[in-house]
Coordinates of C-alpha atoms and ligand atoms in Angstrom, one line a residue:
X1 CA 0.0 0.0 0.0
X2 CA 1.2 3.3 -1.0
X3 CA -0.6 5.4 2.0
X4 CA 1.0 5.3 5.0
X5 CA -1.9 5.8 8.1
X6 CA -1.5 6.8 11.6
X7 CA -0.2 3.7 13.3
X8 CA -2.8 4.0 16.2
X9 CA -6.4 4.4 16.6
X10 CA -7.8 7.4 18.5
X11 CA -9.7 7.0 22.0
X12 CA -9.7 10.1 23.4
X13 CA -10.9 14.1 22.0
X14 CA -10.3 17.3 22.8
X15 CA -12.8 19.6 20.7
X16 CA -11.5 22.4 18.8
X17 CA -13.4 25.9 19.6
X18 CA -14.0 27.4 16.2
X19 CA -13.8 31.0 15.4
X20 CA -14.6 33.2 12.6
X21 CA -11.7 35.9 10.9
X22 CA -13.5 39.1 12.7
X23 CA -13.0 37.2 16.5
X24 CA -9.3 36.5 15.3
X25 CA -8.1 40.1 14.7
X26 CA -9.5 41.4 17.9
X27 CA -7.9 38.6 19.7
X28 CA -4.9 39.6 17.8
X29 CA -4.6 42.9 18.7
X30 CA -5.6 41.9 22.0
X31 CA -2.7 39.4 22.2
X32 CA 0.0 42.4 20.9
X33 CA 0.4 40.8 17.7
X34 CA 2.6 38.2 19.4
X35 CA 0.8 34.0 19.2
X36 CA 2.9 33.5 22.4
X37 CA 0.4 35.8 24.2
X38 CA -3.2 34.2 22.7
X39 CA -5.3 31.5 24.9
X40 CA -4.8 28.3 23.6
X41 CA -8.4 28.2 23.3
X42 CA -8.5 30.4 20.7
X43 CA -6.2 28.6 18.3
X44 CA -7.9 26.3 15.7
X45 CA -4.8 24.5 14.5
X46 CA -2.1 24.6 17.5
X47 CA 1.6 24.5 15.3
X48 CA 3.0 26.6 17.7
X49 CA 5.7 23.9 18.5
X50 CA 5.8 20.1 18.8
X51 CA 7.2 20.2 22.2
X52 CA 5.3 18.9 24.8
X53 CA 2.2 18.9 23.2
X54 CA 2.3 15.6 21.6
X55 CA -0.5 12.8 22.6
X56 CA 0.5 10.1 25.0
X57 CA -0.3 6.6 24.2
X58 CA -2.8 4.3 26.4
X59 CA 0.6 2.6 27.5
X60 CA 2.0 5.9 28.9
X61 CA -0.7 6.8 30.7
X62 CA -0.9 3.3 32.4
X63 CA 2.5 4.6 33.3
X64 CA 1.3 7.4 34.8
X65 CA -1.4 5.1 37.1
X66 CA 1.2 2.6 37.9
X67 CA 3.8 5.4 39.2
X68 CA 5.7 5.2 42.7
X69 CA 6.0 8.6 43.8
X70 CA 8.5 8.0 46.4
X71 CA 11.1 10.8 47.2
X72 CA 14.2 8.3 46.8
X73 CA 14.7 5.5 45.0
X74 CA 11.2 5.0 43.1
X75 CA 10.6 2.4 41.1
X76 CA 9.4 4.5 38.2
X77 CA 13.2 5.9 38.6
X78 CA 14.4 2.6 37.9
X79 CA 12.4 1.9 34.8
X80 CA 13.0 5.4 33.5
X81 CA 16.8 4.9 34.2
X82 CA 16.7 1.1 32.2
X83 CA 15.0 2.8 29.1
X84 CA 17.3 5.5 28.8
X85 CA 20.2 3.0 29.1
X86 CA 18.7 0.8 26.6
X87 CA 17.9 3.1 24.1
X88 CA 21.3 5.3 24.7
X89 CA 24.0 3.0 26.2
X90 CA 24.8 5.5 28.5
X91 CA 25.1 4.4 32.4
X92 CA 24.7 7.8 34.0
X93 CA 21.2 9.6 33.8
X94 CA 20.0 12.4 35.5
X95 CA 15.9 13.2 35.0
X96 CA 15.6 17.3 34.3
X97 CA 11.8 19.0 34.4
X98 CA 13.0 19.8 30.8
X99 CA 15.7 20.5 27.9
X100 CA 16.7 23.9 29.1
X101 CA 17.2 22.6 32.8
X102 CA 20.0 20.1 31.5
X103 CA 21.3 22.8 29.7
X104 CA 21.8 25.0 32.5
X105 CA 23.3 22.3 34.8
X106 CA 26.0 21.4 31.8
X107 CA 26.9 25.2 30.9
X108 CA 27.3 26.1 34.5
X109 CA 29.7 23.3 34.7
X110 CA 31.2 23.9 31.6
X111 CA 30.8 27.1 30.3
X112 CA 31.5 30.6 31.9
X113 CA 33.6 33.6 30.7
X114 CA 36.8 33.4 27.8
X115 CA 34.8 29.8 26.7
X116 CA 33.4 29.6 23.2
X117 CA 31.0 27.1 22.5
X118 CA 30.4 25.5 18.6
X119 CA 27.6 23.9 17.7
X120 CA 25.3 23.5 14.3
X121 CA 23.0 25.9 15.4
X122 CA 22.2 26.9 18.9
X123 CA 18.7 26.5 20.1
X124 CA 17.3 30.0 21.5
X125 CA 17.3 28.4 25.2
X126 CA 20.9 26.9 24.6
X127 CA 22.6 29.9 23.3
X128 CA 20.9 31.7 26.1
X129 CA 22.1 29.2 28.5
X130 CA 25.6 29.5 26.7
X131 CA 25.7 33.3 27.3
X132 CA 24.2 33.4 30.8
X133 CA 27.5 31.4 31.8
X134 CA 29.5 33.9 30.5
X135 CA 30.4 32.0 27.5
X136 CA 30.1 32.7 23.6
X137 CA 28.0 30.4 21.4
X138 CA 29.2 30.0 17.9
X139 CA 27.2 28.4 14.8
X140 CA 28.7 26.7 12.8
X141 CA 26.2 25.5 10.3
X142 CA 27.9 23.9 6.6
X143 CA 27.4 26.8 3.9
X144 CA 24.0 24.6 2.0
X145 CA 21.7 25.6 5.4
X146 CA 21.6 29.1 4.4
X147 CA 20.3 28.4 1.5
X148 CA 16.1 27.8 1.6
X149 CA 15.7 25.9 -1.4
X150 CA 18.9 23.9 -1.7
X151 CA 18.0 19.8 -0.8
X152 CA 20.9 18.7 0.3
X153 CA 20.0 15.9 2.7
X154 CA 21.6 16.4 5.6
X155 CA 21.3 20.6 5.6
X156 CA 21.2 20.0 9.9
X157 CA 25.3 19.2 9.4
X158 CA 28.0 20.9 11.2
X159 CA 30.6 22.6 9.3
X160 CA 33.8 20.5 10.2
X161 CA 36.2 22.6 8.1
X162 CA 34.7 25.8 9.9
X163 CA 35.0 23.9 13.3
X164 CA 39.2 23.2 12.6
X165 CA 39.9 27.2 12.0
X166 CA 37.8 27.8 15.3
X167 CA 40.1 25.6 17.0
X168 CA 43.2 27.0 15.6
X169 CA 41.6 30.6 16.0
X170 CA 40.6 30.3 19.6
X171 CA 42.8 27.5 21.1
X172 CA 41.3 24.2 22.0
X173 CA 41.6 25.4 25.7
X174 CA 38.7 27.5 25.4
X175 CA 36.4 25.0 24.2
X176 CA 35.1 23.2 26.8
X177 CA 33.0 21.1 24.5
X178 CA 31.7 20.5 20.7
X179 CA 27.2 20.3 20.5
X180 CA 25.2 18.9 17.9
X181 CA 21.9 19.6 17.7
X182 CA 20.1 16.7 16.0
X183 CA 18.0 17.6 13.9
X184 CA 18.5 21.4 13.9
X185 CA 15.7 23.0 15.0
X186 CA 16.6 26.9 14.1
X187 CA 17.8 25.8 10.7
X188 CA 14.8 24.1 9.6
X189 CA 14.3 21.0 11.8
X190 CA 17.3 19.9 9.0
X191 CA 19.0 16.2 10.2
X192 CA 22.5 15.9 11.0
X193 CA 24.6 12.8 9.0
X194 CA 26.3 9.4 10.7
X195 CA 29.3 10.4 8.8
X196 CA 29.3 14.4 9.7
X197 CA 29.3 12.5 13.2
X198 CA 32.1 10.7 13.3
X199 CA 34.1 13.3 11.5
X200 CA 33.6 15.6 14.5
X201 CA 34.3 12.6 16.9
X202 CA 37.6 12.4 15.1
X203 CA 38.2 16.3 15.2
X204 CA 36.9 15.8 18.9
X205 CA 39.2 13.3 19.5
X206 CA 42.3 14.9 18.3
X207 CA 41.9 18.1 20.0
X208 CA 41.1 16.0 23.5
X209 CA 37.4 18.2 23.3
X210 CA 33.9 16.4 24.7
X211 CA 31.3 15.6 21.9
X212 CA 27.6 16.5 23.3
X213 CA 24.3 16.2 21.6
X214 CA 21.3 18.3 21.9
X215 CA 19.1 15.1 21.1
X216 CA 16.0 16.2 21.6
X217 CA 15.2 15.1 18.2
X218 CA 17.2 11.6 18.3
X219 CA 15.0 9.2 16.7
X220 CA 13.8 11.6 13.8
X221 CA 17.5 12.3 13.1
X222 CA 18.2 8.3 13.1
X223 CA 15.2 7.8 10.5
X224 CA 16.6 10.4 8.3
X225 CA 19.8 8.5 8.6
X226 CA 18.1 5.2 8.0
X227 CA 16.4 7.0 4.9
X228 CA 18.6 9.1 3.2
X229 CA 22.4 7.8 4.2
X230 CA 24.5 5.5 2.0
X231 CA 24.6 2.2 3.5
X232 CA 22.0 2.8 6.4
X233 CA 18.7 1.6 5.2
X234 CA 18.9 -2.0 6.8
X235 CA 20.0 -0.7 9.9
X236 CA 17.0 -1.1 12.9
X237 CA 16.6 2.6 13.5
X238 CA 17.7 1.1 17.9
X239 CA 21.2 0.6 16.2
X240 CA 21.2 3.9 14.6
X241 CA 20.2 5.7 17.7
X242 CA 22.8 3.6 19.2
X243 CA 25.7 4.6 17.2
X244 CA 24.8 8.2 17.6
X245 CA 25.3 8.2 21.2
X246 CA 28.1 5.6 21.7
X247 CA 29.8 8.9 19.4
X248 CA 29.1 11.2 22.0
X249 CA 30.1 12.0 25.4
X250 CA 26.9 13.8 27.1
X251 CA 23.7 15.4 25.9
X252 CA 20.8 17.3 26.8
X253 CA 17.6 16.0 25.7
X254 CA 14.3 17.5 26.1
X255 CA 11.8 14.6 26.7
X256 CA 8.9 17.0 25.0
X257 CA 9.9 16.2 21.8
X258 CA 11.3 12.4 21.2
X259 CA 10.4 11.2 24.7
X260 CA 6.9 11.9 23.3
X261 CA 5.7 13.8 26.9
X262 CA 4.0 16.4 28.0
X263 CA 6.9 17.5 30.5
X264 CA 11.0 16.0 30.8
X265 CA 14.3 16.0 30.2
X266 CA 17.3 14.1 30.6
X267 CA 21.3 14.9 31.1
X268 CA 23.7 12.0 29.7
X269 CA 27.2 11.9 31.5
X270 CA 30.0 9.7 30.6
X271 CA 32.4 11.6 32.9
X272 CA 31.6 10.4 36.2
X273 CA 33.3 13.6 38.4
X274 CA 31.5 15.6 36.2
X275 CA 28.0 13.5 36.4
X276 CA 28.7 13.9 40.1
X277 CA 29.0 17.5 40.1
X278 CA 26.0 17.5 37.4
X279 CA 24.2 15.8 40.4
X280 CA 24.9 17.7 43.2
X281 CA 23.9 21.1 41.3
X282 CA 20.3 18.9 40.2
X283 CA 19.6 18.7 44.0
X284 CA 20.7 22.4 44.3
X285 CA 18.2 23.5 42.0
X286 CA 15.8 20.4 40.2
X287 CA 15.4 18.0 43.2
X288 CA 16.9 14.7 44.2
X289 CA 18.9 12.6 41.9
X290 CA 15.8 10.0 41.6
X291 CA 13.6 12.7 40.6
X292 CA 15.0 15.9 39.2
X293 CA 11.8 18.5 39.3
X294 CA 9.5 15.6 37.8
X295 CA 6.8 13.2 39.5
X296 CA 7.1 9.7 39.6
X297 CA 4.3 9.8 36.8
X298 CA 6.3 11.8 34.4
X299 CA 9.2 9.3 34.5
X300 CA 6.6 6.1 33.8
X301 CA 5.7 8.0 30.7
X302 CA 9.3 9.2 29.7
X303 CA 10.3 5.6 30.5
X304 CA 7.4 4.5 27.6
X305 CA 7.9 7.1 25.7
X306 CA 11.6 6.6 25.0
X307 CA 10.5 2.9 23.9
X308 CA 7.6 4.2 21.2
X309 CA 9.2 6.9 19.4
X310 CA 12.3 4.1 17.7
X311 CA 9.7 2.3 16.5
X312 CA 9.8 2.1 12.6
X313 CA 6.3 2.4 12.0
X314 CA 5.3 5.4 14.6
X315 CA 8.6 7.6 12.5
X316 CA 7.2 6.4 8.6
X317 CA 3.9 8.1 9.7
X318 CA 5.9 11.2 11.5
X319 CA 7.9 11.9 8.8
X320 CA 6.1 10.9 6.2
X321 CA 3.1 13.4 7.8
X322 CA 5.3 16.6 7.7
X323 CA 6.5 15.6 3.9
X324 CA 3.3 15.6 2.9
X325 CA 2.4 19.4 4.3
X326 CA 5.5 20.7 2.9
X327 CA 4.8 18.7 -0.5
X328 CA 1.4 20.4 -0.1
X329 CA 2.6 24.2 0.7
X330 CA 5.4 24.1 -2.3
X331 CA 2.4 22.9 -5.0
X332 CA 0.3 25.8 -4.0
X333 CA 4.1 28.1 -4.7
X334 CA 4.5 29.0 -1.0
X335 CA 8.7 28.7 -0.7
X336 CA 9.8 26.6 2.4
X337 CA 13.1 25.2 3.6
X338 CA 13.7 22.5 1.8
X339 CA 13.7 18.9 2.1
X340 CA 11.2 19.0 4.5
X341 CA 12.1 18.3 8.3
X342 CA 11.5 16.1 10.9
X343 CA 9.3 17.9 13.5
X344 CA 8.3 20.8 11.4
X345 CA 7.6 22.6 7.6
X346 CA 10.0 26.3 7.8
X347 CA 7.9 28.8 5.5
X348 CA 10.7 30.8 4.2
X349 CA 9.4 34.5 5.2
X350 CA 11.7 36.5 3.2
X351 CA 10.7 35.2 0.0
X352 CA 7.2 34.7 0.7
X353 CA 6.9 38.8 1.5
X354 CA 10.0 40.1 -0.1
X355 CA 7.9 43.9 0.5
X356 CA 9.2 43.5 4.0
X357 CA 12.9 44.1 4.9
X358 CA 14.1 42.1 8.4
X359 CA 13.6 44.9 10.5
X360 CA 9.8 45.3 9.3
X361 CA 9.5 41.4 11.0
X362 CA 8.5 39.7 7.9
X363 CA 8.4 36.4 9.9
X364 CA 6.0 37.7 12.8
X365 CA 3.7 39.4 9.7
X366 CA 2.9 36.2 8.4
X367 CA 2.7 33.9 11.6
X368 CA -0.2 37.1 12.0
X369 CA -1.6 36.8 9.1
X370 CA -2.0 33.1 9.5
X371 CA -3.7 33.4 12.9
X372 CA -6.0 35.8 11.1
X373 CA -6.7 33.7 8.0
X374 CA -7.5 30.2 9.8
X375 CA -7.1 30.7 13.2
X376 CA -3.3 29.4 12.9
X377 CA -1.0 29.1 15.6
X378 CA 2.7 29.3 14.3
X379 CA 6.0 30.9 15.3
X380 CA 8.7 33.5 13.9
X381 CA 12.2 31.8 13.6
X382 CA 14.0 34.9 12.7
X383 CA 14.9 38.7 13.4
X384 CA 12.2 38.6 16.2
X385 CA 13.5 34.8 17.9
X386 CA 17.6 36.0 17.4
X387 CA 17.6 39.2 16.1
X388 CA 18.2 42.5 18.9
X389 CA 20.7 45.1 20.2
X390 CA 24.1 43.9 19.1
X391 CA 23.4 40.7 17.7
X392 CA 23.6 39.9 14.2
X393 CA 21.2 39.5 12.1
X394 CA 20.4 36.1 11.6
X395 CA 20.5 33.8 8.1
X396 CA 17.1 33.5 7.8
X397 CA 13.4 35.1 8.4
X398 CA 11.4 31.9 8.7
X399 CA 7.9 31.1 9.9
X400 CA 7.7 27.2 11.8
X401 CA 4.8 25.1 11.4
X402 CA 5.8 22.6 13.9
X403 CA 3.7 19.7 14.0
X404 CA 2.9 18.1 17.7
X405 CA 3.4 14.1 17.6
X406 CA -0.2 12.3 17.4
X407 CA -2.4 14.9 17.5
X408 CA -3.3 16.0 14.3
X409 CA -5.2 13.9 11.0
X410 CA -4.7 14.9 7.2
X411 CA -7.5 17.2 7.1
X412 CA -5.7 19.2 9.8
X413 CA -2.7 19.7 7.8
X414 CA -5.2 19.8 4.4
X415 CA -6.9 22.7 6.3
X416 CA -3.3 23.9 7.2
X417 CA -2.1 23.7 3.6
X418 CA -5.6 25.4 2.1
X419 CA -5.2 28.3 5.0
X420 CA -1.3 28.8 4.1
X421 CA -2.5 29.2 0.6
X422 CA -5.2 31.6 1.0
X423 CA -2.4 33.9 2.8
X424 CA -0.1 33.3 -0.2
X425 CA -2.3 34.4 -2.4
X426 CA -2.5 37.9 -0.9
X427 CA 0.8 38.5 0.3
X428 CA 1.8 41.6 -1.3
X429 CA -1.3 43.4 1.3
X430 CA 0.7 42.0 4.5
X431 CA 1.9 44.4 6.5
X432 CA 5.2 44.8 8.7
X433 CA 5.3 45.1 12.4
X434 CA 7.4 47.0 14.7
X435 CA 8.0 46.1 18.1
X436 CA 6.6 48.6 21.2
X437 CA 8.3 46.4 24.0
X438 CA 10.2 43.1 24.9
X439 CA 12.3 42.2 27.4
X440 CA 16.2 41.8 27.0
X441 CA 16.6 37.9 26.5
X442 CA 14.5 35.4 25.2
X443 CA 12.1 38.6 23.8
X444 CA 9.9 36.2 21.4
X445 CA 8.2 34.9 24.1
X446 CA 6.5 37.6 25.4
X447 CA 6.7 41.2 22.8
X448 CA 4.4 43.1 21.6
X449 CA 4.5 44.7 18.7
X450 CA 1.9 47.3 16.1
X451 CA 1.3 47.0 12.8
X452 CA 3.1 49.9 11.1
Ligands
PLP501 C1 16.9 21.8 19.8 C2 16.3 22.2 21.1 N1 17.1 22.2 22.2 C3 16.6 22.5 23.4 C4 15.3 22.8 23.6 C5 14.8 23.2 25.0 O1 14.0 22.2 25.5 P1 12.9 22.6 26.6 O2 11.9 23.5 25.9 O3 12.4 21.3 27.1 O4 13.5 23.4 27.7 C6 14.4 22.8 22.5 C7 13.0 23.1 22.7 O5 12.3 23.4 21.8 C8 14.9 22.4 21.2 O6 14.2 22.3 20.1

């Protein structure tokens, strides 16, 4: 068969509260042109972002029933810890309350002031995380990810050439690690290669620096591999995700994306002094080691979780399903990062309103416009998300439709593609934005602009 169907049956609803265009705008202007600030009960179709808002499976929640919620030692502690293991090969696990928690912990260890920190591209709460410690984060993305419309496979890789003349530039000494981030969220939900991997190891391994993953993504990154890489499609995707860890030496993972939950994250240590200081600042801060700032629920349905998302049939569907609203948006003209991602379909903002320069927020005009239109609920990825005082501009002005695991049908993303369309068709009457406050980090979250 040539369709390829959800892999599950649904036994649970949640309605959706329709509105009609006129509610939309005064909810708009209400919410200070910024999604981040609108009731989730006003949002049709929620695209916002696939993290932690995926749908747990009947499994999980019997997780969540079965859970021991004792301080120390649980058994839901165990079985998180055994999952983890399995899936990663890595002995040492620390539970976070999410991705940005493990960060925190790992650049306080590791980062602070002279440091410079490479990566692919860093993740808004990374490079904050990065910078709060004092430190400077540095992307290093390979040349092809600036470029929208170019399909090179694996457009999530990290420039190894670019990563040697940092070295050499800034001295291996002020490096206190090399991060992935698989699949690259900020550059278009793009997977990283096996072999761009390894090479890093190597580059890693003769400069003496620690290889860590941002993994939120893992198993989306292995499929791609599985998919697109010479010699990987009869690999189980397990040995895949396997390799790609055994490669590294830690990594922050937010559990909201591939854990498929609704809250958790995980820090993976080979170093045990440093997993012991990683520890102690977890009960400073998160809570105790058997624990870290989640319930005893929340790790049953990590510990699950971990398990469903490698499983070949669950990824066909998920990637399959985002292919098929990119391949949808590109037939009705509308310009997107292309291949396709994992977790999400990047409009490409600049060239779908080429009227509107970067500082006119091109990106946040169209995630507006698609609220307006259908009652769409996506996010800026560009001058708004990385752009303020003295910081350069960034590559790209893109618009995320990120798509939450299990949630949505086809006629969601049919409705989705139809909405997107509508917008395309009058682009040349959107108009740009200009912001009338934010705070001084992390603005996207909570701005609010008018429309000039
Ligand atoms: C690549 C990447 N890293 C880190 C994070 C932060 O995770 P969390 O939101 O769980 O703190 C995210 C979240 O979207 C992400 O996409």
């Amino acid at each position: 068969m040539k369709t390829i169907i959800e892999p599950f049956r649904i036994k649970s609803v949640e309605p959706i509260r329709m509105t009609d265009a006129a509610e939309r705008d005064r909810i708009l202007r209400r919410a200070g042109f910024n999604p981040f600030l609108i009731h989730a009960e006003d949002v049709l179709i929620d695209l916002l972002t696939d993290s932690g808002t995926g749908s747990m499976s009947a499994q999980q929640w019997a997780g969540v029933m079965r859970a021991d919620e004792s301080y120390a030692g649980a058994a839901s502690f165990y079985r998180f810890q055994e999952s983890l293991q399995a899936i990663t090969g890595f002995a040492q696990v620390l539970p976070t309350h999410q991705g940005r928690a493990s960060e925190r912990i790992l650049f306080e260890l590791m980062g602070g002031p002279g440091k410079v920190v490479p990566n692919n591209a860093h993740f808004d709460t990374t490079r904050a995380n990065v910078e709060h410690s004092g430190a400077e984060a540095r992307n290093l993305p390979i040349p092809e990810a600036a470029l929208p419309a170019d399909r090179h496979p694996f457009k999530g890789n990290l420039d190894v050439a670019a990563l040697e003349t940092l070295i050499a530039e800034v001295g291996a000494a002020r490096i206190p690690l090399v991060m992935v981030t698989i699949t690259n969220n900020s550059g278009g939900g793009q997977p990283v290669s096996l072999a761009n991997l390894r090479a890093l190891r190597a580059v890693c391994d003769r400069h003496g620096l620690p290889l860590f993953l941002d993994a939120c993504r893992f198993a989306e990154n292995a499929w791609f591999i599985k998919q697109r890489e010479e010699g990987q499609a009869h690999r189980p995707v397990r040995d895949i995700v396997r390799e790609i860890f055994d490669l590294a030496d830690g990594a922050t993972i937010s559990a909201k994306k591939d854990g498929l939950v609704n809250i958790g994250g995980v820090l993976l240590l080979r170093d045990p002094d440093l997993f012991r200081r990683a520890s102690e600042l977890l009960i400073l801060t998160e809570g105790y080691v058997t624990y870290g700032g989640l319930a005893g629920r929340d790790l049953e349905a990590m510990a699950q979780g971990f398990q469903e998302v490698v499983e070949e049939d669950y990824l066909a569907y998920r990637i399959r399903s985002t292919a098929y609203l990119g391949e949808k948006l590109l037939a009705a003209g509308i310009p997107i990062v292309e291949p396709p991602g994992g977790h999400a379909i990047y409009i490409d903002a600049a060239a779908f309103c080429p009227q509107l320069p970067p500082e006119q927020f091109p990106g946040q005009a169209l995630v507006c416009a698609l609220y307006r239109q259908g009652g769409l609920r996506a996010c800026e990825i560009g001058s708004v998300m990385f752009g303020g005082e003295g910081r350069p501009a960034p590559a790209m002005e893109l618009v995320r439709l990120a798509i939450p695991r299990r949630v949505y049908t086809q006629s969601h993303m049919d409705y989705v593609a139809e909405c997107a369309a509508e917008v395309f068709a009058e682009r040349r009457r959107l108009r740009g934005l200009r912001i009338v406050e934010a705070p001084a980090v992390l603005r996207h979250f909570t701005a609010r602009f008018a429309e000039l």
